[in-house]
Phi, psi and omega in degrees: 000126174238165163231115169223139159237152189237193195283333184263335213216165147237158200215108184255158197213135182214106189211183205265203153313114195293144182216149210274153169056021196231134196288153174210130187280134159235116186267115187213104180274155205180102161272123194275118180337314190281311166226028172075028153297167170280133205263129180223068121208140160135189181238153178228115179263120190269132146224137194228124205243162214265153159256059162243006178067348154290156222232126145280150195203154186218124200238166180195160169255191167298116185305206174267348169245108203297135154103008169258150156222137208252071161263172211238102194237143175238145159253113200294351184189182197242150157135224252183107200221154160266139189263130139199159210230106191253121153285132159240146186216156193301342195279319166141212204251132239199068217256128181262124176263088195268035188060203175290156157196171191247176182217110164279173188298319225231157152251344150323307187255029184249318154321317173264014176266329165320104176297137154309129166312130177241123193299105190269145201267147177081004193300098167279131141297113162221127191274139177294337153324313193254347183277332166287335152292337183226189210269131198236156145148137175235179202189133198290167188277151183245158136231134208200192197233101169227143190306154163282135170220155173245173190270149167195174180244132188260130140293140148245121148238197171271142201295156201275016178262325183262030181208100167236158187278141171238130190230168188277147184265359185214176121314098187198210177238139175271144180221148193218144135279343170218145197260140157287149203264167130325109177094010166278144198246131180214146170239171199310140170128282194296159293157072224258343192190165174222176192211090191311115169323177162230196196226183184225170152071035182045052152269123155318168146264352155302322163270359145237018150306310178297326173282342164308302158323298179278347166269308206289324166302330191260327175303329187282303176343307179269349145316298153011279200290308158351277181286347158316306193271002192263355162300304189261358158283350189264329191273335203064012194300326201218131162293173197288338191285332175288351156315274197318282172343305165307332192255352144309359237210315175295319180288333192282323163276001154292322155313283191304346164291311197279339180255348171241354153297327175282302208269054168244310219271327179270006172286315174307313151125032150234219178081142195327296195086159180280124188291165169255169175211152180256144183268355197187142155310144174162182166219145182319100173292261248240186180173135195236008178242145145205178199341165090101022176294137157279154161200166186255166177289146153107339191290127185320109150288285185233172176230091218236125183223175160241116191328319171310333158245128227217126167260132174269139140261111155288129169234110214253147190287155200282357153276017209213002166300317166252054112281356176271091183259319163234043186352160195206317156171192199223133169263112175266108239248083213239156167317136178091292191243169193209095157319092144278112150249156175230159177287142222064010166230047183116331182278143186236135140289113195255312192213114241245326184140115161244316174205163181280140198271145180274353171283290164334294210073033180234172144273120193257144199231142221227114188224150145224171258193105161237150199198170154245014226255336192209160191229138197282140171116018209244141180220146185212155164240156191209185062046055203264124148282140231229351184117144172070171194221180163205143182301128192204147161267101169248152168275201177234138193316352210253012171281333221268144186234165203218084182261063192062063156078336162269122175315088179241147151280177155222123174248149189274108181262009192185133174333296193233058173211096166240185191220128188274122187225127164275138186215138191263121149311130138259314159191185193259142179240126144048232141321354199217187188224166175255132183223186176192129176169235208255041197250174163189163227279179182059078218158135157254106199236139198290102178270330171211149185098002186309323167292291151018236179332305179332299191305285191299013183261323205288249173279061188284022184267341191267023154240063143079157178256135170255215198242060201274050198248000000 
């Protein structure tokens, strides 16, 4: 039995001693890599090539059990030869080098050739039959460079330019033709609502009916005269100054007409009114208004910001403070996903660490950040990178299982063979983690389906017997 891999495919294999002239079966199960399917088209060719440079070959399609292909090769000769076996398929071409082997002479010394079975300890048996039936998939172990990081609680909020309050600008009535909604989009400028004044000093609409009234008497009174006097100036009876007086007199009860109609009209709640205006591009969080609502001057109407710009506050605990020398950029830690930015990819550094806030009891370190991606009011936990990296082994987070408090993997040490192994979190890189324990580095650990194995490690007669040999 062999297990290999290429760049597309794994390839677990089982076929017997090669012997000249003698037909050999390759039982070769081949999964495609990106999501642990069964490869079910194309053809698969065993060859085993001579160093005389001639080549035996044997070609085959999908058997009748999906995702195996059976091609069926004799060997023209005896000695040392190289095997290999390559699928080509519409996904593409997918070549396993599966090195040197010898081809004996004899099926006698090809039978004594035979290694003993060796028992591996902790060995699960899970069959590619069944790794293929449910959401399966593994993934190598690295060794790499990954940044230093410390654990922190991330704040979002909005950045303070990308938010503002809009409060009434008078004593008054609000008039809108449309009151603005939550998620309403407005820009700097506009013109969101207005706020018909109200009046003082106890006046009535009975009393500025009466001043209305009585400014209309004397504006005619002074029209009169107006013309009275533009008369008897033609006649020279009267200097010309006494003309201008009358038509001061005129113009001046044409104002108070004109001035006590706006406060009749804003006691009432109409007349243009004061505007409101939104102060910054954004869309409309909150709102307090409506229609035909009193309100005082300075009191919150709205609230308007833009989601998108956005400050992360890292708060990094305060025993973990001098370590913070050069932020470097923040990991956000959201269900599912692992947020990385960095400073120069969108990220700004605003505020470096200065002093510990005395409410937290952290340090808070401030980057910003536009994005939708995240939402301001939002606490996440994450990642601040502090600068410099170290050589580390990671996994990808969704191998680690939690077993009565101890961390294990399960690594596929075989095609249809794994092994449970404990390992210490260290910390989070982005997707994956730093661990240390019983792992190395080209190793493959079961990133889902992993309960899976665990289970058949349990109960292995309910998956089938595989090849935990």
């Amino acid at each position: 039995m062999v297990t290999h891999y290429a760049e597309l495919t794994e390839l677990f294999v089982e076929y017997r001693p090669l012997v000249k002239d003698k037909n050999r079966r390759f039982d070769a199960h081949l999964t495609w890599l990106g999501d642990y399917r069964a490869v079910t088209e194309g053809t698969l060719t065993a060859e085993l090539t001579w160093p005389d440079g001639t080549v035996d070959r044997a070609e085959a399609g999908p058997s009748d059990v999906e995702g195996i292909f059976r091609p069926l090769l004799t060997a023209s000769k005896s000695g040392k030869a190289q095997l290999r076996l390559v699928l080509d398929s519409p996904r593409g071409v997918s070549s396993h080098e599966l090195g040197e082997v010898i081809v004996w002479a004899t099926s006698e010394e090809g039978a004594e050739a035979v290694p003993a079975e060796e028992e591996i300890d902790g060995a699960i048996a899970f069959t590619k039959e069944v790794q293929w039936r449910i959401p399966f998939l593994a993934e190598t172990v690295r060794r790499e460079d990954v940044a230093l990081t410390i654990p922190v609680t991330v704040d979002v909020q909005m950045q303070p330019q990308a938010e503002a309050i809009v409060s009434a600008p008078v004593d008054g009535i609000v008039r809108a033709s449309r009151v603005p909604s939550p998620g309403m989009a407005v820009r700097r400028g506009q013109v969101l609502a207005s706020i018909s004044s109200t009046l003082g000093g106890g006046e009535d609409v009975a009393t500025l009916d009466l001043a209305i009234r009585e400014a209309r008497i004397a504006r005619d009174a002074a029209a009169r005269e107006v013309a009275r006097m533009e008369a008897l100036v033609e006649a020279e009876a009267v200097p010309q100054r006494r003309l201008d007086e009358a038509r001061n007199q005129l113009r001046l009860a044409e104002a108070q007409i004109s001035a006590s109609q706006s406060r009749r009209g804003a006691l009432a709640g109409g007349g243009a009114g004061v505007p409101v205006v939104a102060p910054i591009s954004g869309q409309v969080l909150e709102t307090s208004m409506v229609q035909g609502q009193g309100v005082t001057g300075g009191q919150q109407l709205l609230r308007i910001g833009n989601p998108s710009a956005l400050w992360l506050i890292a708060r990094v605990p305060e025993g973990m403070a001098s370590q913070v020398a050069q932020p470097q950029g923040v990991e956000l830690i959201l269900p599912g996903e692992t947020i990385s930015v960095s400073r120069g990819n969108g990220l700004a550094l605003v505020q470096g660490g200065g002093a510990i806030d005395p409410a937290t009891r952290t340090l808070p370190v401030i980057f910003a950040w536009n994005s939708r991606q995240v939402r301001p009011g939002q606490r996440v936990q994450g990642q601040l990178m502090v600068g410099g990296s170290e050589d580390a082994l990671t996994i990808p987070a969704s191998a680690i299982l939690n077993e009565g408090g101890q961390d294990v993997v399960y690594v596929q040490i075989g095609g249809e063979t794994f092994q449970r192994r404990p390992v210490t979190v260290l910390r989070r890189s982005g997707s994956r983690v730093v661990v240390e324990g019983q792992i190395n580095a080209g190793e493959r650990v079961v990133t889902r389906g992993a309960a899976a194995v665990r289970a058949a490690a349990v109960t292995p007669g309910a998956f089938g017997h595989g090849h935990a040999h």
